[in-house]
Amino acid sequence: MGARKQVDAPPAEFAEAVSQLRGARFRPEVFVEEMPAPQRIAPHAAAVSADVTVDGDDVATGRLVVLYDPDGNDAWQSTFRCVAYVRAAVEPEMVTDALLGGVGWTWLMEALGDRGADFLAPSGTVTRVVSESFGGMADDDATAEIEIRASWSPVPGPGGTVDVTRHAEAWGEVLCTAAGLPPVPPGVVAMPTRRGQRGR
C-alpha cells in the first residue's frame, strides 16, 4: 500500500465519496464528527467518529474510515475500502454467550443489506470483553463490552460510482443496535448529522 500522496486536490471520485460521507443521516442519539484519517494506509482517506448517547450516558462509540486508492488494491478487490470500529457496553451475562460474536457480525451484514450497500471481501473480528474489580474497587460492578472491527469494499452502482452514504448509515445502524436501541419504526426519517455540538 502506498503512502498518501501530496496533491493539490483529491480525485473527483474520492471527493464525491467524502461529500457522501458528510451527508449521511443518523439517528438523533448518534453524534458524528470528522476526525483525522490514517495517513499511510492508502493514498486518500477520510474518517468520522461517533458516540451514541442515551439519557446523557455514552453507550456506544465507533469510527469509520473510507480509503481510496485510484490504482486499486488486490486485497480490496476495489479502489475503495471501508474500515469500521464499534464498541458498546452489554450486560455482563451476555459475554458468556458463545453466539454473541456471530450475532455481532450479523448486525453488520444485515445493516449493509438493509441499506442496499453492496460490498465485496468482508473481513473482521468481534471481541467480547468483561472487566471485574478487586481490592479497593471490589464494590464496583462488573462491566462488559462488545467490539466489532470490520472492513469491506463498497461495490459501485449502475453508474459506476460508490454510494458511501449507504455504507456510513449502515455503520451508524450497527452502532445503535450494539447500544441496544430499538429499531426505528417504519416511515421515521433519520435526522441530519449534528456536527460540532451535541445539542443536548
CSV table of C-alpha atoms in Angstrom, one decimal:
chain,number,residue,atom,x,y,z
A,1,MET,CA,0.0,0.0,0.0
A,2,GLY,CA,1.4,3.3,-1.0
A,3,ALA,CA,1.9,6.3,1.3
A,4,ARG,CA,-0.6,9.2,1.0
A,5,LYS,CA,0.2,11.4,-2.0
A,6,GLN,CA,0.6,15.1,-1.5
A,7,VAL,CA,-1.7,16.6,-4.1
A,8,ASP,CA,-3.4,19.9,-4.5
A,9,ALA,CA,-6.9,18.4,-4.8
A,10,PRO,CA,-8.2,14.9,-4.3
A,11,PRO,CA,-9.5,12.9,-7.3
A,12,ALA,CA,-13.1,13.7,-8.1
A,13,GLU,CA,-14.3,10.1,-7.2
A,14,PHE,CA,-12.8,10.4,-3.7
A,15,ALA,CA,-14.1,14.0,-3.3
A,16,GLU,CA,-17.6,12.7,-4.1
A,17,ALA,CA,-17.2,9.9,-1.5
A,18,VAL,CA,-16.2,12.4,1.1
A,19,SER,CA,-19.3,14.5,0.3
A,20,GLN,CA,-21.5,11.5,0.6
A,21,LEU,CA,-19.9,10.6,4.0
A,22,ARG,CA,-20.6,14.1,5.3
A,23,GLY,CA,-24.2,13.9,4.0
A,24,ALA,CA,-25.1,10.6,5.8
A,25,ARG,CA,-28.0,10.8,8.1
A,26,PHE,CA,-28.1,9.2,11.6
A,27,ARG,CA,-30.5,8.8,14.5
A,28,PRO,CA,-30.7,11.7,16.9
A,29,GLU,CA,-28.9,9.6,19.6
A,30,VAL,CA,-25.8,9.5,17.3
A,31,PHE,CA,-23.3,12.4,17.4
A,32,VAL,CA,-20.9,12.2,14.5
A,33,GLU,CA,-17.9,14.4,13.7
A,34,GLU,CA,-14.9,14.3,11.4
A,35,MET,CA,-11.6,13.1,12.7
A,36,PRO,CA,-8.1,12.8,11.3
A,37,ALA,CA,-7.8,9.9,8.9
A,38,PRO,CA,-4.9,7.4,8.8
A,39,GLN,CA,-2.1,8.8,6.7
A,40,ARG,CA,-0.3,5.6,5.4
A,41,ILE,CA,-2.9,3.0,4.6
A,42,ALA,CA,-4.0,4.4,1.3
A,43,PRO,CA,-3.3,7.5,-0.9
A,44,HIS,CA,-6.5,9.1,0.2
A,45,ALA,CA,-8.6,8.6,3.3
A,46,ALA,CA,-11.4,10.3,5.3
A,47,ALA,CA,-12.7,9.4,8.7
A,48,VAL,CA,-15.5,10.1,11.2
A,49,SER,CA,-16.1,9.2,14.8
A,50,ALA,CA,-19.4,8.7,16.6
A,51,ASP,CA,-20.8,8.4,20.1
A,52,VAL,CA,-24.3,7.1,20.9
A,53,THR,CA,-25.7,8.9,23.9
A,54,VAL,CA,-28.9,7.9,25.8
A,55,ASP,CA,-30.1,10.0,28.8
A,56,GLY,CA,-26.8,11.7,29.0
A,57,ASP,CA,-24.7,8.5,29.0
A,58,ASP,CA,-22.4,7.4,26.2
A,59,VAL,CA,-23.5,3.8,25.5
A,60,ALA,CA,-21.5,3.1,22.3
A,61,THR,CA,-18.7,4.6,20.3
A,62,GLY,CA,-17.1,4.0,16.9
A,63,ARG,CA,-15.3,5.3,13.9
A,64,LEU,CA,-15.5,4.8,10.2
A,65,VAL,CA,-12.6,5.3,7.7
A,66,VAL,CA,-13.1,5.4,3.9
A,67,LEU,CA,-10.0,4.6,2.0
A,68,TYR,CA,-9.4,5.2,-1.7
A,69,ASP,CA,-6.6,4.0,-4.0
A,70,PRO,CA,-7.1,5.1,-7.6
A,71,ASP,CA,-4.8,2.3,-8.7
A,72,GLY,CA,-6.9,-0.3,-6.9
A,73,ASN,CA,-5.8,-2.9,-4.4
A,74,ASP,CA,-5.8,-6.6,-4.9
A,75,ALA,CA,-6.8,-7.4,-1.3
A,76,TRP,CA,-9.7,-4.9,-1.5
A,77,GLN,CA,-10.9,-6.1,-5.0
A,78,SER,CA,-11.8,-2.4,-5.4
A,79,THR,CA,-10.5,1.1,-5.3
A,80,PHE,CA,-12.5,1.8,-2.1
A,81,ARG,CA,-12.4,0.2,1.3
A,82,CYS,CA,-14.5,0.9,4.4
A,83,VAL,CA,-12.9,0.2,7.8
A,84,ALA,CA,-15.2,0.3,10.8
A,85,TYR,CA,-15.0,0.0,14.6
A,86,VAL,CA,-17.9,-0.3,17.0
A,87,ARG,CA,-17.7,-0.6,20.8
A,88,ALA,CA,-20.7,-0.8,23.1
A,89,ALA,CA,-21.5,-1.8,26.7
A,90,VAL,CA,-23.5,-5.0,27.1
A,91,GLU,CA,-24.9,-6.9,30.1
A,92,PRO,CA,-22.0,-9.0,31.7
A,93,GLU,CA,-24.0,-12.2,31.3
A,94,MET,CA,-24.1,-11.7,27.5
A,95,VAL,CA,-20.4,-12.1,27.3
A,96,THR,CA,-20.6,-15.7,28.2
A,97,ASP,CA,-22.9,-16.4,25.3
A,98,ALA,CA,-20.9,-18.2,22.7
A,99,LEU,CA,-23.2,-16.9,20.0
A,100,LEU,CA,-22.5,-13.2,20.7
A,101,GLY,CA,-19.6,-13.0,18.3
A,102,GLY,CA,-21.7,-14.3,15.4
A,103,VAL,CA,-24.6,-12.1,16.4
A,104,GLY,CA,-22.3,-9.0,16.3
A,105,TRP,CA,-21.1,-9.9,12.8
A,106,THR,CA,-24.7,-10.5,11.7
A,107,TRP,CA,-25.6,-7.0,12.8
A,108,LEU,CA,-23.1,-5.6,10.3
A,109,MET,CA,-24.1,-7.9,7.4
A,110,GLU,CA,-27.8,-7.2,7.9
A,111,ALA,CA,-27.3,-3.4,8.3
A,112,LEU,CA,-25.4,-3.3,5.0
A,113,GLY,CA,-28.1,-5.4,3.3
A,114,ASP,CA,-30.9,-3.4,4.7
A,115,ARG,CA,-29.3,-0.2,3.3
A,116,GLY,CA,-28.7,-1.7,-0.1
A,117,ALA,CA,-25.0,-1.2,0.5
A,118,ASP,CA,-23.4,-3.9,-1.8
A,119,PHE,CA,-19.9,-5.0,-0.8
A,120,LEU,CA,-17.1,-7.4,-1.5
A,121,ALA,CA,-14.4,-9.0,0.6
A,122,PRO,CA,-15.7,-8.5,4.1
A,123,SER,CA,-13.3,-9.2,6.9
A,124,GLY,CA,-13.3,-8.6,10.7
A,125,THR,CA,-13.4,-9.7,14.3
A,126,VAL,CA,-15.9,-9.5,17.1
A,127,THR,CA,-14.4,-9.3,20.6
A,128,ARG,CA,-16.1,-9.8,24.0
A,129,VAL,CA,-14.5,-8.1,27.0
A,130,VAL,CA,-15.6,-8.4,30.6
A,131,SER,CA,-13.9,-6.4,33.4
A,132,GLU,CA,-14.1,-7.3,37.1
A,133,SER,CA,-12.9,-5.1,40.0
A,134,PHE,CA,-11.0,-6.3,43.1
A,135,GLY,CA,-9.3,-4.9,46.2
A,136,GLY,CA,-10.3,-1.2,46.8
A,137,MET,CA,-12.6,-1.4,43.8
A,138,ALA,CA,-14.3,-4.6,44.7
A,139,ASP,CA,-17.6,-2.9,45.2
A,140,ASP,CA,-17.7,-1.8,41.6
A,141,ASP,CA,-20.0,-3.8,39.3
A,142,ALA,CA,-18.6,-5.9,36.6
A,143,THR,CA,-18.7,-4.3,33.1
A,144,ALA,CA,-18.8,-5.9,29.7
A,145,GLU,CA,-18.3,-4.7,26.2
A,146,ILE,CA,-18.6,-5.9,22.6
A,147,GLU,CA,-16.1,-4.7,20.0
A,148,ILE,CA,-16.6,-5.1,16.3
A,149,ARG,CA,-13.7,-4.4,13.9
A,150,ALA,CA,-14.6,-4.9,10.2
A,151,SER,CA,-13.6,-3.8,6.7
A,152,TRP,CA,-15.3,-4.3,3.4
A,153,SER,CA,-15.2,-3.0,-0.2
A,154,PRO,CA,-18.2,-1.0,-1.5
A,155,VAL,CA,-19.4,-2.1,-4.9
A,156,PRO,CA,-20.1,0.6,-7.4
A,157,GLY,CA,-23.7,1.1,-8.5
A,158,PRO,CA,-25.1,1.1,-12.0
A,159,GLY,CA,-23.5,4.4,-12.8
A,160,GLY,CA,-20.1,3.1,-11.8
A,161,THR,CA,-19.9,5.3,-8.6
A,162,VAL,CA,-19.8,4.1,-5.0
A,163,ASP,CA,-22.6,5.3,-2.7
A,164,VAL,CA,-20.7,5.9,0.5
A,165,THR,CA,-23.8,7.3,2.2
A,166,ARG,CA,-25.4,3.8,2.4
A,167,HIS,CA,-22.3,2.3,4.0
A,168,ALA,CA,-21.9,5.1,6.5
A,169,GLU,CA,-25.6,4.8,7.5
A,170,ALA,CA,-25.3,1.1,7.9
A,171,TRP,CA,-22.3,1.6,10.2
A,172,GLY,CA,-24.5,4.0,12.2
A,173,GLU,CA,-27.2,1.4,12.4
A,174,VAL,CA,-24.7,-1.1,13.8
A,175,LEU,CA,-23.7,1.4,16.5
A,176,CYS,CA,-27.3,1.8,17.6
A,177,THR,CA,-28.0,-2.0,17.5
A,178,ALA,CA,-24.9,-2.7,19.6
A,179,ALA,CA,-26.0,0.0,22.0
A,180,GLY,CA,-29.3,-1.8,22.5
A,181,LEU,CA,-31.5,0.9,20.9
A,182,PRO,CA,-34.8,-0.4,19.4
A,183,PRO,CA,-35.2,-0.3,15.6
A,184,VAL,CA,-36.6,2.9,14.1
A,185,PRO,CA,-40.3,2.4,13.3
A,186,PRO,CA,-41.1,2.2,9.5
A,187,GLY,CA,-41.6,5.6,8.0
A,188,VAL,CA,-39.5,7.5,10.5
A,189,VAL,CA,-36.7,9.5,8.9
A,190,ALA,CA,-33.3,9.8,10.5
A,191,MET,CA,-32.2,13.4,11.3
A,192,PRO,CA,-29.2,15.1,9.6
A,193,THR,CA,-25.9,14.6,11.5
A,194,ARG,CA,-25.1,17.1,14.2
A,195,ARG,CA,-21.5,18.2,14.0
A,196,GLY,CA,-19.6,20.4,16.3
A,197,GLN,CA,-22.0,20.3,19.2
A,198,ARG,CA,-24.1,17.7,20.9
A,199,GLY,CA,-27.2,19.8,21.0
A,200,ARG,CA,-28.2,18.3,24.4
